[in-house]
Each structure stands twice: as structure tokens, then as C-alpha cells.
Amino acid sequence: MPHHSVAVTGASLTPFNRRRDGTSWRDWVFDAYSTALAMSDLEPVDIEEIFLASESDFFSLQLNPASILATELGLGGVAVTRCEAGGASGQVAVHAGVRAIRAGGARHVLVLGVDPSASSLSGDAMRALYGFSFDAWTDGMAGVTSTALYALSYQAFAAHHGTTEADLASVTRQNRANAMRNPGAHLPRGDTAEQINESPMIASPYRRLHCSPLSDGAAALILSRRDAVPSTRRSAPGIAGIGASTDHMHLGARSDPGAFAAKTRAMERACAEADVMPKQIELAEIYDAYAGAQLQGVMALGLSDAPGRDHQDGDFAPDGRCPVNLSGGLMGQGAPVGATGVGQTATCALVLEGRYHAGLQPQTLPNYALADTHGGVCTTAAVTILQREAAV
Amino acid sequence: MIRRTLLLEYGLEPGWMAPFVEGLLKGDAMARRCGDCGIKSFPPHRTCACGGSGAVWVCLPGTATIQFRTTGSDGDFALVQFDGADTSSVVSLQGIAEGQTNGRISAPDDAVPKLVLGPIEENNR
């Protein structure tokens, strides 16, 4: 079977926020697709397959959304697949698209992510639904919320690694400060550590400002076989490696409930494909559903052995050795769940080409960037390593 | 604005987990002991980490020690270790004061199966 290399010829995110402008999730997908297509220098007829990430029909009240969107986008007749893996849905869709091209099944595929996670249902309804996103028949039966489960996992991590309230505030401040330079961000805020530490307690140690919001929005990627990339898009970055894994569905059955072991395995697999070491990653979009999850993620991905210290030392700041969540991450940019992983990968691709927001684009282009996404309390992990294309 | 309201009533059979679910309703902690390695899992695992799938149901004493506890507007929850179990469990805490480190599984008062840990003294078992 052939193994073709894959390039990101098109990448786009709509603003992530709570929409109050009368637009729908179908509109957001159309906007993201149109922008990504224009960037790719391809035509609609070139798209051979669609992979759609959308976490839950409960949000959109639309079953079988992939075929609906194929019609809406004028792509009727293409093959469609809907991808779902909780919070990791978007990255899983990216992987499905990459595999389709690698296997020789298509030359150009469209990867879409969308969810109306902020505006379609009440906060109470969303909280109830997310209680079922962990094992609904065990942990879910306790009535536990997402924030509470993450809090228990983070407490185990903090007990082992000594991270503190100051570390949570450091992550929160950095991500929201980055978001202030991202015009598409949901929560650009300049809270002080005191304001963060005085915000309402949701599930100790997580306070409201340690939590990412649920957002509305969409993202799109066009992936192309490298030898089919238009001549005008030869600078398109490549997919160097992908990796995915799972962990036990019960937090209490894991040997270390504070460790994101699935993320470690996923990263090892992606690094092996890309033939790189974690220390070579120069930009990372990390799944920061909560401030502590970013610390846990940085550790699990091998980017640091002391994530609290390295955060406070600026290693992951915009001018640090490996900027983390330049976009603001989920905490600052927001999280329309199905769009999150697609958007993280789109962000990496845009940065690697020097096309990102002017206030955030690094002057020196990174060589490797990492998009890291997970679902559950890292029950499903999926990571993608992108590589800057050498000057042509 | 398109407004829709759904009222969904689910009736899900618990299948192989029936002893666990029925135990919760009675306030019993029904665990699974792996026939190969002897590990007792609670909540129960259909397939053990050792790969073994032959297991028997065992009733644990029902008492548990709190490992990590979280409190806030979302409620009181904890990761606990039930006595006799080799895995930990996420439970809802009801009536367990801050600083109290143990409790006993408690039958829910609304007939909806759920993992609840209450004070040991109030259960009188």
C-alpha cells in the first residue's frame, strides 16, 4: 500500500465565542470551509472526501450532519465520515483525513469541526450532558461533573509533582493574555492572580477562571497529498506524525490518576512517525480544558519534567523555548468541541507558514509544531506533529 | 430563533452490570474478582487489566477511605478506595464533613442508581 506524505494546503478557524448574531453552525462551517478552500488554491471539485468532527447531536439537534454539510457546501457526491471521540473528536478527524491520503484513497480531503456548544442549550443542560461523557454507568452514576473529575485528577498530579495555586494562576494568566491578541478568542482577559484566586469555586481547586468556556464555532483544514499540492502552495506545512491512544475509562482504575498516560503513548507514536524528540517541538497547542490539565499535558507530552516551574520561568510564553497555546488555548480562545482539535491543527499550520495573527506570529518560524487534543479526562488522546516545509 | 424542547425518558438495561446496579440501589458495593489474577475491581471491570474475563461477583464491606476530595458549586465528590477493592472509585459525597476521611456506600434516596458515600455511623450496618 502506498504511503503518501500529507500537506496542509488550507486552514481556517471562525471566531470562537458565544454567538449572538443570528448565524448558525451551518453558517460557521460554510465560512471556515470557504476560507480554507481559498487558501488552498484548489476548487470544490478537487475535494474527494469529508471528515467531520462534531461531538454530540444533542448540541446541534442534527443526526447525520456530515451528509447535510456536504450538500450545504456544494460537495454532494463526495464520501463523508463523521468522527467522534469526545473532546478529541477534531484531532481524530484530522487523523482520519491523514490516513485516507496516506493510503492512496484521496488526493485532497476536507476536515471540518463544528459544534454550537455555547448557545444552543442552557448551561445546566450542558453540564448534565457532560456528566454522561465519562462512563455514564459508573462515574456518571455518581452525578460527577467534568470539572469535578478533572479536579480529582489534578489533585493527584499536584500531590505528586508539587504544583500550586500559583502555577494554576500562571497558566490562566498566560493563556488569557495570549487570547487578548487573538481577534477570534472567546475569553481575552487580563485577570490578576488575586482575581483568579478569588473567582467562585466550582470544584476545588478549580475556580471559575481556571476553566475553559464552551464556545460556538467551526474550523476547517484541507489536507492534500504532497505530490498533488498546487504549485502556488508549495510552502504548505506537512503532517510529520500522528499518534493516538486511550486510557482506562475509570479514573480510579489508572495506576496514577494524575498522569495522562494516553497522551504520553500518543506522543510517543507521533514522535516515532515524525522521527523527532519532544524537545524539538517549538510550538504547541495543548488541550487546556482546565489550567491544571495544561500542566498535566505538558508533563505527559515530554515537554517538561517540571511544568509548574517551567511555566513560571516563561519557557512556554510567546517568546519562550516552546510557546504553548499562542491562540489562548481552550481557556482563552474557547472550545466549540468538535472544532477544537481541527482548530488547534489549523493554528499550528498557519503559524508554520507565517500566516497567523500579527500580534502572535513568531518572527522565527518554528520547525515543528504540536497539536494535542483529548477527550474525557484524557481517556482518548490524539496528537499531530506538523513540520514547516523547507523554503522552495 | 428555532426553538425545540425534547423530553427524553431512557430505559437502559444494565446487562452484565446488573449486580452492580442492583447493589447500588440497595447500598451494596458489588465488585468483580478476576478469576485469573484475583484483582477486585469496583466499579467492576468486565475485562481485567490482566486480560482475564472470567470473574465472579463479590460484595465488599462497603466502607471506603477518601483519597482526594473536591468541593464547590458542582457538589462534593471524591476519589475513594473501598475496603477490599484493588481499584479506586469516584463517588458523590453526602453528609461527610470536611476533614472526615472515610464513609460507607449509601443507597440513593431517589431510586436512581448512583455511587454515593455517606457517613459510616448513620448507616448502622
Coordinates of C-alpha atoms in Angstrom, one line a residue, chain A:
Chain A
M1 CA 0.0 0.0 0.0
P2 CA 1.4 3.4 -0.9
H3 CA 2.2 5.8 2.0
H4 CA 1.9 9.3 0.7
S5 CA 3.1 12.4 2.6
V6 CA 0.4 14.9 3.6
A7 CA 0.4 18.7 3.4
V8 CA -2.0 21.2 5.0
T9 CA -3.0 23.3 2.0
G10 CA -5.9 25.1 3.7
A11 CA -6.5 26.1 7.3
S12 CA -9.2 28.3 8.8
L13 CA -11.0 29.0 12.1
T14 CA -14.1 31.1 12.6
P15 CA -14.1 33.2 15.8
F16 CA -14.8 31.0 18.9
N17 CA -17.3 32.7 21.1
R18 CA -21.0 32.7 22.2
R19 CA -22.8 33.8 19.0
R20 CA -25.5 36.4 19.3
D21 CA -25.6 37.5 15.7
G22 CA -28.3 35.2 14.3
T23 CA -25.8 32.9 12.5
S24 CA -26.0 29.1 12.7
W25 CA -23.5 26.3 12.9
R26 CA -24.1 25.7 9.2
D27 CA -23.0 29.3 8.5
W28 CA -19.8 28.9 10.6
V29 CA -18.9 25.7 8.7
F30 CA -19.5 27.4 5.4
D31 CA -17.3 30.3 6.4
A32 CA -14.5 28.1 7.6
Y33 CA -14.6 25.9 4.5
S34 CA -14.7 28.9 2.1
T35 CA -11.6 30.5 3.7
A36 CA -9.7 27.2 3.8
L37 CA -10.5 26.5 0.2
A38 CA -9.4 29.9 -0.9
M39 CA -6.1 29.4 0.9
S40 CA -5.6 26.0 -0.7
D41 CA -5.8 27.3 -4.3
L42 CA -8.0 24.3 -5.0
E43 CA -11.5 24.1 -6.4
P44 CA -14.5 22.4 -4.8
V45 CA -14.3 19.7 -7.4
D46 CA -10.9 18.7 -6.1
I47 CA -12.3 17.7 -2.7
E48 CA -12.8 13.9 -2.7
E49 CA -13.8 13.2 0.9
I50 CA -15.1 15.0 4.0
F51 CA -14.3 14.1 7.6
L52 CA -16.5 15.9 10.1
A53 CA -15.9 16.2 13.8
S54 CA -19.0 17.0 15.8
E55 CA -19.2 15.8 19.4
S56 CA -22.9 15.4 20.0
D57 CA -26.3 15.5 18.2
F58 CA -27.6 17.0 21.5
F59 CA -25.9 20.3 20.7
S60 CA -27.0 20.7 17.0
L61 CA -30.2 18.6 17.1
Q62 CA -29.0 17.1 13.8
L63 CA -28.2 13.5 13.3
N64 CA -26.0 12.6 10.3
P65 CA -24.6 16.1 10.0
A66 CA -21.8 15.2 7.6
S67 CA -24.1 14.5 4.7
I68 CA -26.1 17.6 5.4
L69 CA -23.0 19.7 5.3
A70 CA -21.8 18.0 2.0
T71 CA -25.0 19.3 0.4
E72 CA -24.7 22.8 2.1
L73 CA -21.1 23.2 0.8
G74 CA -22.0 22.1 -2.7
L75 CA -19.9 19.0 -2.3
G76 CA -22.7 16.5 -2.8
G77 CA -21.4 13.1 -4.1
V78 CA -18.2 13.1 -2.0
A79 CA -17.7 10.4 0.6
V80 CA -18.4 11.6 4.2
T81 CA -17.4 10.3 7.6
R82 CA -18.4 11.7 11.0
C83 CA -15.7 11.4 13.6
E84 CA -16.4 11.4 17.4
A85 CA -14.1 10.9 20.3
G86 CA -15.4 13.4 22.9
G87 CA -13.1 16.4 23.2
A88 CA -10.7 14.6 20.9
S89 CA -13.2 14.5 18.0
G90 CA -11.4 17.1 16.0
Q91 CA -8.0 15.6 16.1
V92 CA -9.4 12.2 15.4
A93 CA -11.0 13.7 12.2
V94 CA -7.6 15.1 11.3
H95 CA -6.1 11.7 11.7
A96 CA -8.8 10.0 9.6
G97 CA -8.1 12.5 6.8
V98 CA -4.4 12.0 7.0
R99 CA -4.8 8.2 6.8
A100 CA -7.1 8.5 3.8
I101 CA -4.5 10.4 1.9
R102 CA -1.6 8.3 3.1
A103 CA -3.4 5.1 2.0
G104 CA -4.0 6.5 -1.5
G105 CA -7.7 6.8 -1.1
A106 CA -7.8 10.5 -1.9
R107 CA -5.6 13.4 -3.0
H108 CA -7.5 16.2 -1.3
V109 CA -9.8 15.9 1.7
L110 CA -11.7 18.4 3.8
V111 CA -11.6 18.1 7.6
L112 CA -14.3 20.0 9.3
G113 CA -15.1 20.6 13.0
V114 CA -18.1 22.3 14.4
D115 CA -20.3 22.5 17.5
P116 CA -22.8 25.0 18.8
S117 CA -21.5 24.3 22.3
A118 CA -22.3 27.7 23.8
S119 CA -25.6 28.9 22.5
S120 CA -27.9 26.0 21.7
L121 CA -28.6 24.7 25.2
S122 CA -28.6 26.1 28.7
G123 CA -25.6 25.8 31.0
D124 CA -27.4 23.3 33.2
A125 CA -28.3 21.1 30.2
M126 CA -24.7 21.1 29.0
R127 CA -23.5 20.3 32.5
A128 CA -25.9 17.3 32.7
L129 CA -24.9 16.1 29.2
Y130 CA -21.2 16.2 30.1
G131 CA -21.8 14.1 33.1
F132 CA -22.5 11.3 30.6
S133 CA -19.3 11.8 28.6
F134 CA -17.4 9.8 31.2
D135 CA -18.5 6.2 31.9
A136 CA -22.2 7.0 32.3
W137 CA -22.9 3.8 34.2
T138 CA -20.3 4.2 36.9
D139 CA -18.6 7.6 37.4
G140 CA -21.6 9.1 35.6
M141 CA -23.9 7.5 38.2
A142 CA -22.2 9.5 40.9
G143 CA -23.5 12.6 39.2
V144 CA -20.0 13.8 38.8
T145 CA -19.3 16.8 36.6
S146 CA -16.5 17.3 34.1
T147 CA -14.9 19.9 36.3
A148 CA -15.0 17.7 39.4
L149 CA -13.4 14.7 37.6
Y150 CA -10.7 16.9 36.2
A151 CA -10.2 18.4 39.7
L152 CA -9.7 14.9 41.2
S153 CA -7.2 14.0 38.6
Y154 CA -5.3 17.3 39.0
Q155 CA -5.2 16.9 42.8
A156 CA -3.4 13.5 42.3
F157 CA -1.0 15.2 39.9
A158 CA -0.3 18.1 42.2
A159 CA 0.2 15.8 45.2
H160 CA 2.9 14.0 43.1
H161 CA 4.6 17.0 41.4
G162 CA 4.1 19.8 43.9
T163 CA 2.3 22.2 41.6
T164 CA 0.5 25.0 43.4
E165 CA -2.3 27.6 43.1
A166 CA 0.3 30.0 41.8
D167 CA 1.0 27.6 38.9
L168 CA -2.7 27.4 38.0
A169 CA -2.8 31.2 38.0
S170 CA 0.3 31.3 35.8
V171 CA -1.3 29.1 33.2
T172 CA -4.5 31.0 33.3
R173 CA -2.9 34.4 33.0
Q174 CA -0.7 33.4 30.1
N175 CA -3.4 31.7 28.0
R176 CA -5.9 34.6 28.5
A177 CA -3.2 37.2 27.8
N178 CA -2.4 35.4 24.5
A179 CA -6.1 35.4 23.8
M180 CA -6.1 39.2 24.0
R181 CA -4.0 39.3 20.8
N182 CA -6.3 36.8 19.1
P183 CA -9.2 38.6 17.5
G184 CA -11.2 35.3 17.3
A185 CA -10.9 34.5 21.0
H186 CA -13.8 33.9 23.4
L187 CA -12.2 35.0 26.7
P188 CA -9.5 37.6 26.2
R189 CA -8.9 38.7 29.8
G190 CA -6.2 40.3 31.9
D191 CA -7.1 38.9 35.3
T192 CA -4.6 39.2 38.1
A193 CA -3.6 36.2 40.2
E194 CA -5.7 37.6 43.0
Q195 CA -8.8 37.9 40.8
I196 CA -8.3 34.3 39.6
N197 CA -7.9 33.0 43.1
E198 CA -11.0 34.9 44.3
S199 CA -13.3 33.7 41.5
P200 CA -16.1 31.3 42.6
M201 CA -15.0 27.7 43.5
I202 CA -16.5 25.2 41.0
A203 CA -14.7 22.0 42.1
S204 CA -11.7 22.6 44.3
P205 CA -9.0 23.5 43.4
Y206 CA -10.7 24.7 40.2
R207 CA -12.3 28.1 40.3
R208 CA -14.3 29.6 37.5
L209 CA -11.4 31.4 35.9
H210 CA -9.4 28.1 35.8
C211 CA -12.0 26.6 33.5
S212 CA -12.3 26.8 29.7
P213 CA -15.6 28.0 28.3
L214 CA -17.8 26.1 25.9
S215 CA -18.0 28.1 22.6
D216 CA -19.7 28.3 19.3
G217 CA -17.5 28.0 16.2
A218 CA -16.1 25.9 13.4
A219 CA -12.7 25.1 11.8
A220 CA -11.6 23.6 8.5
L221 CA -8.5 22.0 7.1
I222 CA -7.8 21.0 3.6
L223 CA -5.2 18.1 3.5
S224 CA -3.5 17.3 0.3
R225 CA -1.2 14.6 -1.0
R226 CA 2.2 16.3 -1.2
D227 CA 2.6 15.5 -4.9
A228 CA -0.8 17.0 -5.6
V229 CA -0.3 20.3 -3.9
P230 CA -0.9 23.3 -6.2
S231 CA 2.4 24.9 -7.3
T232 CA 1.3 28.1 -5.5
R233 CA 1.1 26.2 -2.2
R234 CA 4.5 24.6 -2.1
S235 CA 5.1 26.2 1.3
A236 CA 2.2 24.3 2.8
P237 CA 3.4 22.6 6.0
G238 CA 3.4 18.8 6.3
I239 CA 2.0 16.3 8.7
A240 CA 5.1 14.7 10.1
G241 CA 3.5 12.3 12.5
I242 CA 0.2 11.3 14.2
G243 CA -0.5 9.3 17.3
A244 CA -3.4 8.3 19.4
S245 CA -4.2 6.2 22.4
T246 CA -6.7 5.5 25.2
D247 CA -6.6 5.1 28.9
H248 CA -8.9 3.3 31.3
M249 CA -12.4 4.9 31.4
H250 CA -12.3 4.9 35.2
L251 CA -10.0 7.4 36.8
G252 CA -9.8 5.1 39.8
A253 CA -8.5 2.2 37.8
R254 CA -5.5 4.0 36.5
S255 CA -2.2 3.3 38.2
D256 CA -1.7 7.1 38.6
P257 CA -5.0 9.0 38.3
G258 CA -3.0 12.3 37.9
A259 CA -1.0 11.1 34.8
F260 CA -2.3 11.5 31.3
A261 CA -0.8 8.2 30.2
A262 CA -2.8 8.0 26.9
K263 CA -1.3 11.3 25.9
T264 CA 2.2 10.0 26.6
R265 CA 1.6 7.0 24.4
A266 CA 0.0 9.1 21.6
M267 CA 3.0 11.4 21.7
E268 CA 5.5 8.5 21.6
R269 CA 3.7 7.2 18.5
A270 CA 3.6 10.6 16.8
C271 CA 7.3 11.2 17.6
A272 CA 8.2 7.8 16.2
E273 CA 6.4 8.6 12.9
A274 CA 7.9 12.0 12.7
D275 CA 11.4 10.9 13.8
V276 CA 11.6 13.7 16.3
M277 CA 12.0 14.1 20.1
P278 CA 9.6 16.1 22.2
K279 CA 12.4 18.7 22.9
Q280 CA 12.4 19.5 19.1
I281 CA 8.8 20.8 19.4
E282 CA 8.9 24.6 19.1
L283 CA 5.2 25.4 19.3
A284 CA 2.4 23.5 21.0
E285 CA -1.4 23.9 21.1
I286 CA -2.3 21.9 24.2
Y287 CA -5.7 20.7 25.4
D288 CA -6.2 23.0 28.4
A289 CA -9.7 22.3 29.3
Y290 CA -8.6 23.4 32.8
A291 CA -5.5 25.2 33.9
G292 CA -4.1 22.1 35.6
A293 CA -4.8 20.0 32.5
Q294 CA -2.2 22.1 30.7
L295 CA 0.4 21.3 33.4
Q296 CA -0.6 17.6 33.2
G297 CA -0.4 17.8 29.4
V298 CA 3.0 19.5 29.3
M299 CA 4.3 16.7 31.5
A300 CA 2.7 13.9 29.7
L301 CA 3.9 15.1 26.3
G302 CA 7.5 15.2 27.4
L303 CA 7.8 19.0 27.0
S304 CA 8.9 19.4 30.6
D305 CA 9.7 17.4 33.8
A306 CA 8.8 20.4 36.0
P307 CA 5.8 22.1 34.3
G308 CA 4.9 24.4 37.1
R309 CA 8.5 25.8 37.3
D310 CA 8.9 26.0 33.5
H311 CA 5.6 27.8 33.1
Q312 CA 6.6 30.4 35.7
D313 CA 10.1 30.7 34.1
G314 CA 8.5 31.6 30.8
D315 CA 9.5 28.5 28.8
F316 CA 6.0 28.3 27.3
A317 CA 5.4 32.0 26.9
P318 CA 5.1 33.5 23.4
D319 CA 8.9 34.3 23.4
G320 CA 9.9 31.1 25.3
R321 CA 11.6 27.9 24.0
C322 CA 8.2 26.3 23.1
P323 CA 5.3 28.7 23.1
V324 CA 2.2 26.9 24.4
N325 CA -1.3 27.9 23.4
L326 CA -0.4 31.1 21.5
S327 CA -4.0 31.1 20.4
G328 CA -5.1 31.3 24.0
G329 CA -5.9 27.6 24.1
L330 CA -9.3 26.4 25.1
M331 CA -9.2 28.6 28.2
G332 CA -8.6 31.8 26.1
Q333 CA -9.6 31.1 22.6
G334 CA -12.5 28.9 23.5
A335 CA -13.8 25.4 22.8
P336 CA -16.5 24.6 20.3
V337 CA -15.8 20.9 21.0
G338 CA -15.8 19.3 17.5
A339 CA -13.9 22.3 16.1
T340 CA -11.2 22.3 18.9
G341 CA -8.8 19.7 17.5
V342 CA -9.2 20.9 13.9
G343 CA -8.7 24.5 15.1
Q344 CA -5.5 23.5 17.0
T345 CA -4.1 21.9 13.9
A346 CA -5.1 24.8 11.8
T347 CA -3.4 27.2 14.2
C348 CA -0.2 25.2 14.0
A349 CA -0.3 25.2 10.2
L350 CA -0.9 28.9 10.0
V351 CA 2.0 29.7 12.4
L352 CA 4.4 27.4 10.5
E353 CA 3.6 29.3 7.3
G354 CA 3.8 32.7 9.0
R355 CA 0.1 33.4 8.4
Y356 CA -1.1 33.6 12.0
H357 CA -2.5 36.7 13.7
A358 CA 0.1 39.5 13.5
G359 CA 0.2 40.0 17.2
L360 CA 1.0 36.4 17.9
Q361 CA 3.0 35.2 14.9
P362 CA 6.6 34.3 15.9
Q363 CA 9.2 36.1 14.0
T364 CA 11.3 33.0 13.6
L365 CA 9.2 30.2 12.1
P366 CA 9.2 27.0 14.2
N367 CA 10.3 23.8 12.5
Y368 CA 7.9 21.5 14.4
A369 CA 4.5 22.2 16.0
L370 CA 2.3 20.0 18.0
A371 CA -1.5 19.9 18.2
D372 CA -2.7 18.0 21.3
T373 CA -6.3 17.1 21.9
H374 CA -8.0 14.7 24.3
G375 CA -11.5 13.5 25.3
G376 CA -12.7 12.5 28.8
V377 CA -10.1 13.0 31.5
C378 CA -7.5 12.1 28.8
T379 CA -9.4 8.9 28.2
T380 CA -8.8 9.3 24.5
A381 CA -5.7 11.2 23.3
A382 CA -4.8 12.2 19.8
V383 CA -1.8 14.3 18.8
T384 CA -0.4 15.6 15.5
I385 CA 3.1 16.9 14.7
L386 CA 3.4 19.3 11.9
Q387 CA 6.6 20.3 10.1
R388 CA 7.5 23.5 8.3
E389 CA 8.1 22.9 4.7
A390 CA 11.6 23.9 3.7
A391 CA 11.8 27.1 1.6
V392 CA 11.0 26.4 -2.1

